[in-house]
PDB file of C-alpha atoms and ligand atoms in Angstrom:
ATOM      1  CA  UNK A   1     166.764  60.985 -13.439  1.00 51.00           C
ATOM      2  CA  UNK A   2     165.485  58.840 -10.665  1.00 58.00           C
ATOM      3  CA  UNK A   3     166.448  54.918 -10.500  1.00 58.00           C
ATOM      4  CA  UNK A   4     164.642  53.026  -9.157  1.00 55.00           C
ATOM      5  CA  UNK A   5     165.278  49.853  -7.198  1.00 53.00           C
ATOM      6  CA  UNK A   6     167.120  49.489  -4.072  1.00 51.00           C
ATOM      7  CA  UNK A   7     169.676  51.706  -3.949  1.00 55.00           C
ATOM      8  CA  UNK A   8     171.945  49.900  -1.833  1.00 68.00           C
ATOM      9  CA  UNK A   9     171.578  47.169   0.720  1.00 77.00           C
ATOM     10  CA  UNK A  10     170.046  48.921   3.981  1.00 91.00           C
ATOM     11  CA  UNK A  11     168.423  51.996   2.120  1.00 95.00           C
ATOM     12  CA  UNK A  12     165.536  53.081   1.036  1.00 96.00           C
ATOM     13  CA  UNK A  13     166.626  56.628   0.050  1.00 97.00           C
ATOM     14  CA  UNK A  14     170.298  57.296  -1.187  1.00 96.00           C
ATOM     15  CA  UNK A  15     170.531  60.843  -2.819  1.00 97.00           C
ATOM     16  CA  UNK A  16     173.711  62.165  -4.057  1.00 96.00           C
ATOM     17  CA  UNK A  17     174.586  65.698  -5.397  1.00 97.00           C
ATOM     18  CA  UNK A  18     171.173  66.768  -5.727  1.00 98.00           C
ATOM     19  CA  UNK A  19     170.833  69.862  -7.983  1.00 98.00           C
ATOM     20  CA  UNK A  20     167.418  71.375  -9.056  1.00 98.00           C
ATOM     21  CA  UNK A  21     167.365  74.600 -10.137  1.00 98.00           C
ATOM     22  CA  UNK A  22     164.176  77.110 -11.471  1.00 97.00           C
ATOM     23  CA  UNK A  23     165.345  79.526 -13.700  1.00 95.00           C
ATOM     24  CA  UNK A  24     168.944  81.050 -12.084  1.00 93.00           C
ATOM     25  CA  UNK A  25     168.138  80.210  -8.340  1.00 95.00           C
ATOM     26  CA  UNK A  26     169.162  76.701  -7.468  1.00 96.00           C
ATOM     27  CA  UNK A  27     166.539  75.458  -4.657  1.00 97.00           C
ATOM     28  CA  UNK A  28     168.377  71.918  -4.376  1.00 98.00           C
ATOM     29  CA  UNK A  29     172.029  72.710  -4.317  1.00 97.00           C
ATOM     30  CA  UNK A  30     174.113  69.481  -3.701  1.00 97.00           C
ATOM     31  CA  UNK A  31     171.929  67.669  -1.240  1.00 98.00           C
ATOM     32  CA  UNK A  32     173.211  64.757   0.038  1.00 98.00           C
ATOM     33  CA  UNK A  33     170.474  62.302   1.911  1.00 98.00           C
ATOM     34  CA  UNK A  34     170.771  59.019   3.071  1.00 97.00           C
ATOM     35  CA  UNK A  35     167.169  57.377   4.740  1.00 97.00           C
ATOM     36  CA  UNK A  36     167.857  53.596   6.092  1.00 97.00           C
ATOM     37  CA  UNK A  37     164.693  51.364   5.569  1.00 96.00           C
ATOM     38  CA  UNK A  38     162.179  51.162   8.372  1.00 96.00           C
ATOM     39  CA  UNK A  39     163.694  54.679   9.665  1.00 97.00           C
ATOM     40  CA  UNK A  40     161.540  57.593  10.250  1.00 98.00           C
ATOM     41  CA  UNK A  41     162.941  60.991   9.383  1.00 98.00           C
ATOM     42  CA  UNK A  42     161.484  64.119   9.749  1.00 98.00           C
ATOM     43  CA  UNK A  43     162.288  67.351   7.229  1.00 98.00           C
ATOM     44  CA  UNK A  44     161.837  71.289   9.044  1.00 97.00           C
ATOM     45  CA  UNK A  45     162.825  74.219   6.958  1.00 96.00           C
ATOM     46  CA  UNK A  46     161.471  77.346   6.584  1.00 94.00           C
ATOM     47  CA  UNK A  47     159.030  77.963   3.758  1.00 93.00           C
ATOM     48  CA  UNK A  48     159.899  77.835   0.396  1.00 94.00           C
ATOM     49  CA  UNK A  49     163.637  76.638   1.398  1.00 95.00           C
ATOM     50  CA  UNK A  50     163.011  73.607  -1.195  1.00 96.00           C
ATOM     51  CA  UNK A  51     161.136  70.526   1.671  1.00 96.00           C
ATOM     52  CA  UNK A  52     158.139  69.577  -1.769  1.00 95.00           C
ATOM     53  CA  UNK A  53     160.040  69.761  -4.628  1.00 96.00           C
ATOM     54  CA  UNK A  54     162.593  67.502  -3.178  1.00 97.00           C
ATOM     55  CA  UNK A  55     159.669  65.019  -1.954  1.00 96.00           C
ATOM     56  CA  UNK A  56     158.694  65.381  -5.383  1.00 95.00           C
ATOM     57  CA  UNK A  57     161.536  64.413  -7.144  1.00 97.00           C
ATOM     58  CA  UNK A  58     161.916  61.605  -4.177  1.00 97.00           C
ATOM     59  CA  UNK A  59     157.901  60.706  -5.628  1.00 94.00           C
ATOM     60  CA  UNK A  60     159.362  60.219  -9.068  1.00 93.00           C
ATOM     61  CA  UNK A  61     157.444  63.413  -9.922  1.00 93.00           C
ATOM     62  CA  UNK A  62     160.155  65.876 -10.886  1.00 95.00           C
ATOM     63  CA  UNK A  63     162.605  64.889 -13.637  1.00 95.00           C
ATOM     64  CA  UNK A  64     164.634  67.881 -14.141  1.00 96.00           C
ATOM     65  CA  UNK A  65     167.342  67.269 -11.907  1.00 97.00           C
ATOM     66  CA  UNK A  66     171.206  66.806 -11.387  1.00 97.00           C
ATOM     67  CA  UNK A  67     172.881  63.935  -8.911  1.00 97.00           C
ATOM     68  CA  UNK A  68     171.891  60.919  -8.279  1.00 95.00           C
ATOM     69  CA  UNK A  69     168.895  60.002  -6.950  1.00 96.00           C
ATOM     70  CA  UNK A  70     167.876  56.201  -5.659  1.00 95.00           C
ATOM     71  CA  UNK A  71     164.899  55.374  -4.342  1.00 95.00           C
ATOM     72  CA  UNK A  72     162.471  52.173  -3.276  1.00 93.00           C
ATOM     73  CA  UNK A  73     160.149  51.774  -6.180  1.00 91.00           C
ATOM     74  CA  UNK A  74     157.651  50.347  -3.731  1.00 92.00           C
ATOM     75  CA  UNK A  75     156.663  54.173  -2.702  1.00 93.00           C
ATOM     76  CA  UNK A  76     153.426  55.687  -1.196  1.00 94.00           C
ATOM     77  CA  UNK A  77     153.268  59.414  -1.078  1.00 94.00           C
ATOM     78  CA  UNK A  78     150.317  62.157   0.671  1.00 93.00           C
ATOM     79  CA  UNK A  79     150.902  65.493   0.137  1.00 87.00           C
ATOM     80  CA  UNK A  80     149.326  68.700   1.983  1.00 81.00           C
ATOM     81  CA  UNK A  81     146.365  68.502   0.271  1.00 85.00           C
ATOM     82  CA  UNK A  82     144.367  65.581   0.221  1.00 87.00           C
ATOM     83  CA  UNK A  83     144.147  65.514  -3.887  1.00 90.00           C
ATOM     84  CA  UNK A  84     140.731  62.958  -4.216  1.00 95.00           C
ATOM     85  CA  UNK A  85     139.425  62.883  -7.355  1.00 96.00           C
ATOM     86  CA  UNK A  86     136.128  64.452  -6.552  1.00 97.00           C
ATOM     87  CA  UNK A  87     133.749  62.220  -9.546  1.00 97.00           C
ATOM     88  CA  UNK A  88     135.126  58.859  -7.472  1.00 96.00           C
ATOM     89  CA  UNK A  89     134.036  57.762  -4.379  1.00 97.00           C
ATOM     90  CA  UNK A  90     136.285  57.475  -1.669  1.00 97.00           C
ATOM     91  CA  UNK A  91     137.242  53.256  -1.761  1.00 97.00           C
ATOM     92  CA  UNK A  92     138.132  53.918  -5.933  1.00 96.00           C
ATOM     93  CA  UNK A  93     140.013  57.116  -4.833  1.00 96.00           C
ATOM     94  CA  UNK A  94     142.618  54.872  -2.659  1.00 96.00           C
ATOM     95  CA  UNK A  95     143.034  52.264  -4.941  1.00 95.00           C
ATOM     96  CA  UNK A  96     143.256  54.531  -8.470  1.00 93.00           C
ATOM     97  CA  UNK A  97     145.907  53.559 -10.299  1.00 82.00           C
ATOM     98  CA  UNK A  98     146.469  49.625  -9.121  1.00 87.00           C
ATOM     99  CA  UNK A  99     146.297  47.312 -11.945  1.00 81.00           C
ATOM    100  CA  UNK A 100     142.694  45.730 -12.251  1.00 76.00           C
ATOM    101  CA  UNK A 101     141.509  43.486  -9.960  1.00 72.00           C
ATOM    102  CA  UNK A 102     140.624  42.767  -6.189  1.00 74.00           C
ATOM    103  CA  UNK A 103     140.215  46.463  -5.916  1.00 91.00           C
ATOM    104  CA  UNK A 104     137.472  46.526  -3.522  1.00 93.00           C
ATOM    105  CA  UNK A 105     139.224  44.319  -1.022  1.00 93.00           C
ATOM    106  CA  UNK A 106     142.492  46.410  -1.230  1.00 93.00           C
ATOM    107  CA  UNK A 107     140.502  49.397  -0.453  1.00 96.00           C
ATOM    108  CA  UNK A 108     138.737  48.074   1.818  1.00 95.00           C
ATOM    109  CA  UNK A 109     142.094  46.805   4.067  1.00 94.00           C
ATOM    110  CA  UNK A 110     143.734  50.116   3.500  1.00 93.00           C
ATOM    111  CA  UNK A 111     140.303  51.789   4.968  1.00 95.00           C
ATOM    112  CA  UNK A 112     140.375  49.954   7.609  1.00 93.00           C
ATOM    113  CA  UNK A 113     144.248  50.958   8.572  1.00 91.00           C
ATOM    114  CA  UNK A 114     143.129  54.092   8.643  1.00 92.00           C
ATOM    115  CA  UNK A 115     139.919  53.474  10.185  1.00 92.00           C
ATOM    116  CA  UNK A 116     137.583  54.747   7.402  1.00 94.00           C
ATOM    117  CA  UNK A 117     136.149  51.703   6.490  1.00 94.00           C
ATOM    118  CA  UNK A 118     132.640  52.469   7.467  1.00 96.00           C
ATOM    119  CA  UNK A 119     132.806  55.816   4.816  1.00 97.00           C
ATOM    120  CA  UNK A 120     134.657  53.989   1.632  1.00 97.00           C
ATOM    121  CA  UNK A 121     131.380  54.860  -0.058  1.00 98.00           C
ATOM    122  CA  UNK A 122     131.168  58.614   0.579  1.00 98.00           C
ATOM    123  CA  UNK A 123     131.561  60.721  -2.003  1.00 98.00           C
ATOM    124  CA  UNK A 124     135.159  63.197  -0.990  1.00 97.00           C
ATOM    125  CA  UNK A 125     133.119  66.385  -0.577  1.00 97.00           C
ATOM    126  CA  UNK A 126     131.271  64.661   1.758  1.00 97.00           C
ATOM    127  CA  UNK A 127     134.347  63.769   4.003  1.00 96.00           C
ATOM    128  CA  UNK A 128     135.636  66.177   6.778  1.00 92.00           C
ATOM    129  CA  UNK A 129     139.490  67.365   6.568  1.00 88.00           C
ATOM    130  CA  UNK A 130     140.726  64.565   9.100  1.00 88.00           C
ATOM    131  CA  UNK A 131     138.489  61.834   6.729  1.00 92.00           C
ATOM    132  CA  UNK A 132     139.927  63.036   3.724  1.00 93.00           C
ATOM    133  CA  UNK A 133     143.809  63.638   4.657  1.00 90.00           C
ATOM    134  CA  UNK A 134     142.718  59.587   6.017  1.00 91.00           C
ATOM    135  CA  UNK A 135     141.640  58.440   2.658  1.00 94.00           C
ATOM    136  CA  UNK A 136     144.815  60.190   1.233  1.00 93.00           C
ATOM    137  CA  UNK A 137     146.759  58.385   3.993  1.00 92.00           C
ATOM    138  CA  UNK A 138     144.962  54.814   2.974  1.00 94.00           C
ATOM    139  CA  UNK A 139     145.973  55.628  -0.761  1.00 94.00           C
ATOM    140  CA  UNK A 140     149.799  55.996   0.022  1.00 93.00           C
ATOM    141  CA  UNK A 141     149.305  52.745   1.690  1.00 93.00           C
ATOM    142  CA  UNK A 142     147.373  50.866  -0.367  1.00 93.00           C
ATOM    143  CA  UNK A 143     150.456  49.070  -2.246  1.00 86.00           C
ATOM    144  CA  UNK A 144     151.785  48.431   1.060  1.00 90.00           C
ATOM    145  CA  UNK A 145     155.000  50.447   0.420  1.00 94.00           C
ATOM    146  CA  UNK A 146     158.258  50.261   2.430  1.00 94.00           C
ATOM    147  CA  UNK A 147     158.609  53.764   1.807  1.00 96.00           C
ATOM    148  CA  UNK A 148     156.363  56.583   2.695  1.00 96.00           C
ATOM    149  CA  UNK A 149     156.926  60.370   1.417  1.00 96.00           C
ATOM    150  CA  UNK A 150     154.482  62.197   3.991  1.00 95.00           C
ATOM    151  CA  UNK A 151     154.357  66.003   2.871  1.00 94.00           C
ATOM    152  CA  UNK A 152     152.792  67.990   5.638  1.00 91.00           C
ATOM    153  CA  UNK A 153     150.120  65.757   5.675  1.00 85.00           C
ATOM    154  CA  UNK A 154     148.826  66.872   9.049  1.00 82.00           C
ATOM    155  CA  UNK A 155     149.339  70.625   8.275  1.00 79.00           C
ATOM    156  CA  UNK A 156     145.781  71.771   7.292  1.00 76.00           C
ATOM    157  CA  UNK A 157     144.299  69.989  10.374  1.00 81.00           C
ATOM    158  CA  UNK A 158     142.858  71.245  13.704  1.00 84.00           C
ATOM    159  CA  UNK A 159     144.779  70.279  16.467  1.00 85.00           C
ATOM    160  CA  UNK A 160     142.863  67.838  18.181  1.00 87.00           C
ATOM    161  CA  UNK A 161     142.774  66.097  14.903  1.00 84.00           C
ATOM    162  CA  UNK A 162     146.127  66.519  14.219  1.00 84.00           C
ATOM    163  CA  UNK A 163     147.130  64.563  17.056  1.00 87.00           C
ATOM    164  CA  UNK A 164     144.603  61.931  16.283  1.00 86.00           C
ATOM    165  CA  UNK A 165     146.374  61.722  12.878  1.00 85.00           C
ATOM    166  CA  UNK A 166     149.956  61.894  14.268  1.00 89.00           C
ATOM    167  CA  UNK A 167     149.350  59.054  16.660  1.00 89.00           C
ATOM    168  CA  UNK A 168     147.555  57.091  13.423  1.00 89.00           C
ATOM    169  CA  UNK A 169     150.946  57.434  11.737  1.00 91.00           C
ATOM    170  CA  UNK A 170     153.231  56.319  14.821  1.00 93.00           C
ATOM    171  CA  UNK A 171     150.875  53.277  15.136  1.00 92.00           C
ATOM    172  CA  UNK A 172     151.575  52.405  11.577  1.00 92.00           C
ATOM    173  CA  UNK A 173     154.848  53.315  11.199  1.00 94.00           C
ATOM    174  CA  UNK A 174     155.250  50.502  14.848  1.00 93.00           C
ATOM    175  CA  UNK A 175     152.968  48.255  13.119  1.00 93.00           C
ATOM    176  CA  UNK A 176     154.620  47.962   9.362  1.00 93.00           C
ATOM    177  CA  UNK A 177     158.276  49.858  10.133  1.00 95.00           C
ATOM    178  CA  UNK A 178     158.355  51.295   6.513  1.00 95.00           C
ATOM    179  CA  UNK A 179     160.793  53.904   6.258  1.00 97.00           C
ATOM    180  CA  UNK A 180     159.331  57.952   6.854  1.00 97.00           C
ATOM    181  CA  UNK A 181     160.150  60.888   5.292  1.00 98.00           C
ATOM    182  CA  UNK A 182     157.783  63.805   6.976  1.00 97.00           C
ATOM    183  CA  UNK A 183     157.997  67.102   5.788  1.00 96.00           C
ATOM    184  CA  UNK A 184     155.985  68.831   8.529  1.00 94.00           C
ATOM    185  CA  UNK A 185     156.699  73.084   9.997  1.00 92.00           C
ATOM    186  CA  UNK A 186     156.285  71.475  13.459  1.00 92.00           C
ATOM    187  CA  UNK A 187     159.203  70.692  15.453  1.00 95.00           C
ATOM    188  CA  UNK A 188     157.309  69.036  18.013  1.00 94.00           C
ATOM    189  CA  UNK A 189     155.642  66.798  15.773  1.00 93.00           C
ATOM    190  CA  UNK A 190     159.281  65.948  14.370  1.00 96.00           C
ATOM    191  CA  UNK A 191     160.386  64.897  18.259  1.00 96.00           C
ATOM    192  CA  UNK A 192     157.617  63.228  18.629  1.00 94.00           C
ATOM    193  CA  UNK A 193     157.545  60.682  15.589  1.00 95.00           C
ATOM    194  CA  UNK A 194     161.026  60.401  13.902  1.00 97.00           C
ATOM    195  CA  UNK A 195     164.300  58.646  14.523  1.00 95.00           C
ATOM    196  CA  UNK A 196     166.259  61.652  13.050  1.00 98.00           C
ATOM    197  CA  UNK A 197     165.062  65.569  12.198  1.00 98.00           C
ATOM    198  CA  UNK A 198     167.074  66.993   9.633  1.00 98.00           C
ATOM    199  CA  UNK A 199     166.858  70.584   8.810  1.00 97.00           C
ATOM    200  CA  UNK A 200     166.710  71.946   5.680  1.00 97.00           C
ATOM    201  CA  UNK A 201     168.642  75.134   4.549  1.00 96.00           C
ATOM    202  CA  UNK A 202     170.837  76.683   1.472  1.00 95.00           C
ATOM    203  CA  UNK A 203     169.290  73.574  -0.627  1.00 97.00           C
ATOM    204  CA  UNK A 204     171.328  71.064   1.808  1.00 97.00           C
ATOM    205  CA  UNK A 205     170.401  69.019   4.629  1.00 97.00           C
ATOM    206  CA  UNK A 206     171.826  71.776   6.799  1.00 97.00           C
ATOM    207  CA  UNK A 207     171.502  69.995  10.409  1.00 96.00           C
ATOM    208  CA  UNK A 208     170.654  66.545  11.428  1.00 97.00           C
ATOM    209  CA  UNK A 209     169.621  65.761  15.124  1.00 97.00           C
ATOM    210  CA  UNK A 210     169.093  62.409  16.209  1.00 97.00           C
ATOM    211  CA  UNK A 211     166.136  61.743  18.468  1.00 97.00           C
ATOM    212  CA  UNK A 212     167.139  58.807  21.084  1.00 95.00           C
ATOM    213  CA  UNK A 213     164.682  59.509  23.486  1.00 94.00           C
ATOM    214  CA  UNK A 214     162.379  56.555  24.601  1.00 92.00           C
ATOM    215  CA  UNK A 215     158.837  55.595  22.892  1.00 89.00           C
ATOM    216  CA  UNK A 216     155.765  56.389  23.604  1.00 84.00           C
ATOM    217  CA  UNK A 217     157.299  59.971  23.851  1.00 88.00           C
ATOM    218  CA  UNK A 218     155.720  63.208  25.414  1.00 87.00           C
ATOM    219  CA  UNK A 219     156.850  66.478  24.649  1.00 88.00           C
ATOM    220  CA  UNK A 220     158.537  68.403  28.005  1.00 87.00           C
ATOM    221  CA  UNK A 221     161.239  66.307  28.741  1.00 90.00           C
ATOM    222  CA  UNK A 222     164.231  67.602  29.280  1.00 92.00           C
ATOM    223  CA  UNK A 223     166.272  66.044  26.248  1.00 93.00           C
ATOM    224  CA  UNK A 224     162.870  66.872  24.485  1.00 95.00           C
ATOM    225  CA  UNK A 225     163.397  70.692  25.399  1.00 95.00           C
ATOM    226  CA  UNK A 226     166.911  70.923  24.864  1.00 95.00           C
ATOM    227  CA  UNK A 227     166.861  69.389  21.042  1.00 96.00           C
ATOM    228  CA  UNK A 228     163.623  71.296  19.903  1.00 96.00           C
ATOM    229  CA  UNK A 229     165.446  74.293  21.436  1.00 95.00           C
ATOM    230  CA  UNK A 230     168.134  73.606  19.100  1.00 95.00           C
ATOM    231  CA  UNK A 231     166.466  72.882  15.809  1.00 96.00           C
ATOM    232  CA  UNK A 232     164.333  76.076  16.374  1.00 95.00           C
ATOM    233  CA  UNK A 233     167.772  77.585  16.559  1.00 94.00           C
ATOM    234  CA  UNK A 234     168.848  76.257  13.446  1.00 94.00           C
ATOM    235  CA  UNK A 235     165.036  77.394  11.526  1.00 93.00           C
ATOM    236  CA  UNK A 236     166.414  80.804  12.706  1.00 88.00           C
ATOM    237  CA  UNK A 237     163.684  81.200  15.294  1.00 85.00           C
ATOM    238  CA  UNK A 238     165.767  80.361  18.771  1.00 69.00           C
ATOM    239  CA  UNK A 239     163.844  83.309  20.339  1.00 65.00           C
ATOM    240  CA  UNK A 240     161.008  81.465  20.512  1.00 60.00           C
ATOM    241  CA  UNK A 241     162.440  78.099  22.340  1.00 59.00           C
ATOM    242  CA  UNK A 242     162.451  79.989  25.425  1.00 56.00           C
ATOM    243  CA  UNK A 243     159.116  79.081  26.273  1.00 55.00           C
ATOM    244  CA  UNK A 244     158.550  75.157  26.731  1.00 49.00           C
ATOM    245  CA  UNK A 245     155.437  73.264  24.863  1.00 49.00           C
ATOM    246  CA  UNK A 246     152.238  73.284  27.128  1.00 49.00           C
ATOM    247  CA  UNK A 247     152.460  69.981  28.851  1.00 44.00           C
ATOM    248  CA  UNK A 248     151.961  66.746  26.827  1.00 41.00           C
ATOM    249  CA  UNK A 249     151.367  66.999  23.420  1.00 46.00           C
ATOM    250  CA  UNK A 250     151.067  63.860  22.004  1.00 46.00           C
ATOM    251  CA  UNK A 251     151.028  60.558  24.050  1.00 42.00           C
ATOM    252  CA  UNK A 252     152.827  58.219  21.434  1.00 42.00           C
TER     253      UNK A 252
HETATM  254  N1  LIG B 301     157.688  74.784 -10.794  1.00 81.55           N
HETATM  255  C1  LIG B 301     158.305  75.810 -10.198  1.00 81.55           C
HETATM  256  N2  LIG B 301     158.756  76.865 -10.922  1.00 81.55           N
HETATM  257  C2  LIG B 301     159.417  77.890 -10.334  1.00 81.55           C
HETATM  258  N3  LIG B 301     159.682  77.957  -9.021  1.00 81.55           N
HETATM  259  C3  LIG B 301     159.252  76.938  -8.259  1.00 81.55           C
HETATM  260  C4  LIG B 301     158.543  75.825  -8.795  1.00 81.55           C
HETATM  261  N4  LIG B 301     158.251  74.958  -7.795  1.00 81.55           N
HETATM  262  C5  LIG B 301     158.744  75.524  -6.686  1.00 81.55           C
HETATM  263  N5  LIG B 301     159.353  76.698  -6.951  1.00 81.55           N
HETATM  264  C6  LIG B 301     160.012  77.573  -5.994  1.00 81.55           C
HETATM  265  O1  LIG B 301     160.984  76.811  -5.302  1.00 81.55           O
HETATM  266  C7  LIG B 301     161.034  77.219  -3.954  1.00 81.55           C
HETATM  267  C8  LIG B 301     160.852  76.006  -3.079  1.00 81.55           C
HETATM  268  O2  LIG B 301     159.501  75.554  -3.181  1.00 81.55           O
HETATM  269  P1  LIG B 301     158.964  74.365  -2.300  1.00 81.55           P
HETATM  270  O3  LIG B 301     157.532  74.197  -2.649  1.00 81.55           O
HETATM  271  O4  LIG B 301     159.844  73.197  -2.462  1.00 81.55           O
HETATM  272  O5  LIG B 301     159.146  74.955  -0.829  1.00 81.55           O
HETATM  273  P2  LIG B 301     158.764  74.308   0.573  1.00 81.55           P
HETATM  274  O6  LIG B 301     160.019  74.211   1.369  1.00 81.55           O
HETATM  275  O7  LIG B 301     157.997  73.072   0.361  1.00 81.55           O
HETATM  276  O8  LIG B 301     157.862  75.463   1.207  1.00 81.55           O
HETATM  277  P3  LIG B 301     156.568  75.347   2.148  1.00 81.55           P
HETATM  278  O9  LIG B 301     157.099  75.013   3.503  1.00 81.55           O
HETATM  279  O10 LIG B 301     155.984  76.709   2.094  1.00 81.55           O
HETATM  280  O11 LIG B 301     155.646  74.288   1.594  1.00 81.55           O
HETATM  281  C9  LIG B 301     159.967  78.297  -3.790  1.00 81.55           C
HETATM  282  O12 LIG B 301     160.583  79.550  -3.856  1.00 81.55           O
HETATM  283  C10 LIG B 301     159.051  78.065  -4.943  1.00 81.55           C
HETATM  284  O13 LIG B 301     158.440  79.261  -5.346  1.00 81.55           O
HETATM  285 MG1  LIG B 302     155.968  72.531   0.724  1.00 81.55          MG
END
């Protein structure tokens, strides 16, 4: 069961003996996770280790669980796939679900957030991927949350667009401070945006790394190097830290 409410003062994400099991394998086994408000966390672990069906239970979307879960009711959530409802345009996409009422002008401020006021009347097949994961972006927002659950949300772009998105979510995250979870395969884009990178592994939060260095960050530094060198050592692919990101990746 998730409460909601403030979990305690300082929080917007207090978990607690988090069990979820399918069938005899237990995915979630014991989790502990503690996310203060306005902090930005990133999640890495390798595939299928368990990163979505804990946002989901996080999302209030997955009941069957064990522990204690507490979480800011005030909670927008994107997930990989942009998931627009393809029979409503793209303004009464963002704001489905709000109670009636000034719709148009909530839309239309989320939109603009994410800079897609000018297609709020497009139709989502009409969008491109980096529109669309937008309009998903400006529907997590729309309630102006203080806590956003971010599930790979930049995964399915190309890269130039990815960075264009990843710099869209630093300049909101600077601009509102709600608190972050990102579950994202990209260690680099973990350095790059979040306070703290915890690694997922065994069902636990297996590895935590605290990310001190200085904003706007670029990737190549040598703290940079030396933690993404040890959180690919900890996703079990070290081997492949020994060659240092191409320059810059993401000006931030
Ligand atoms: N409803 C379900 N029924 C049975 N097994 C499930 C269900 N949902 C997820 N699983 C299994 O739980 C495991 C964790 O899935 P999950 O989607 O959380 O992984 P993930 O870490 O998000 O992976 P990826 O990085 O590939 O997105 C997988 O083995 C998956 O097959
Ligand atoms: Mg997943």
């Amino acid at each position: 069961m998730v409460f909601p409410g403030p979990p305690q003062v300082g929080l917007s994400v207090s978990v607690r003996g988090l069990v979820r099991r399918f069938g005899q394998r237990s995915i979630i086994d014991r989790l502990d996770l503690d996310i203060r408000r306005g902090e930005f966390v990133a999640l890495l672990g390798a595939s299928g280790c368990g990163k979505s069906t804990l946002l989901r239970i996080l999302a209030d979307l997955d009941h069957e669980i064990e522990g204690k879960v507490f979480v800011s009711p005030r909670r927008g959530v994107a997930f990989q796939s942009p998931r627009l409802f393809p029979w409503k345009r793209v303004w009464s996409n963002v704001v489905a679900g709000l109670p009636r009422g000034g719709k148009r002008a909530s839309a239309n401020a989320a939109l603009e957030e994410v800079g897609l006021t000018h297609r709020g009347d497009a139709w989502p097949k009409d969008l491109s991927g980096g529109e669309a994961q937008r309009a998903s972006l400006a529907r997590a927002l729309v309630r102006n949350p203080d806590l956003l659950l971010l599930d790979e949300p930049f995964g399915a772009l190309d890269a130039l667009t990815r960075l264009k998105a990843q710099a869209l979510v630093a300049d909101l995250w600077q601009k509102h401070r709600q608190a972050v979870l990102l579950v994202t395969h990209d260690v680099e884009e973990a350095l790059l945006l979040a306070d703290r990178v915890l690694v997922m592994r065994n069902g636990v939060v297996a590895h935590e790394a605290t990310v001190e260095l200085p904003r706007p960050r670029t990737a190549g530094s040598a703290g940079f190097n030396r933690l993404r060198v040890q959180l690919l050592d900890w996703l079990g692919v070290g081997e492949w830290a020994a060659e240092p990101p191409k320059g810059a990746i993401l000006d931030i």
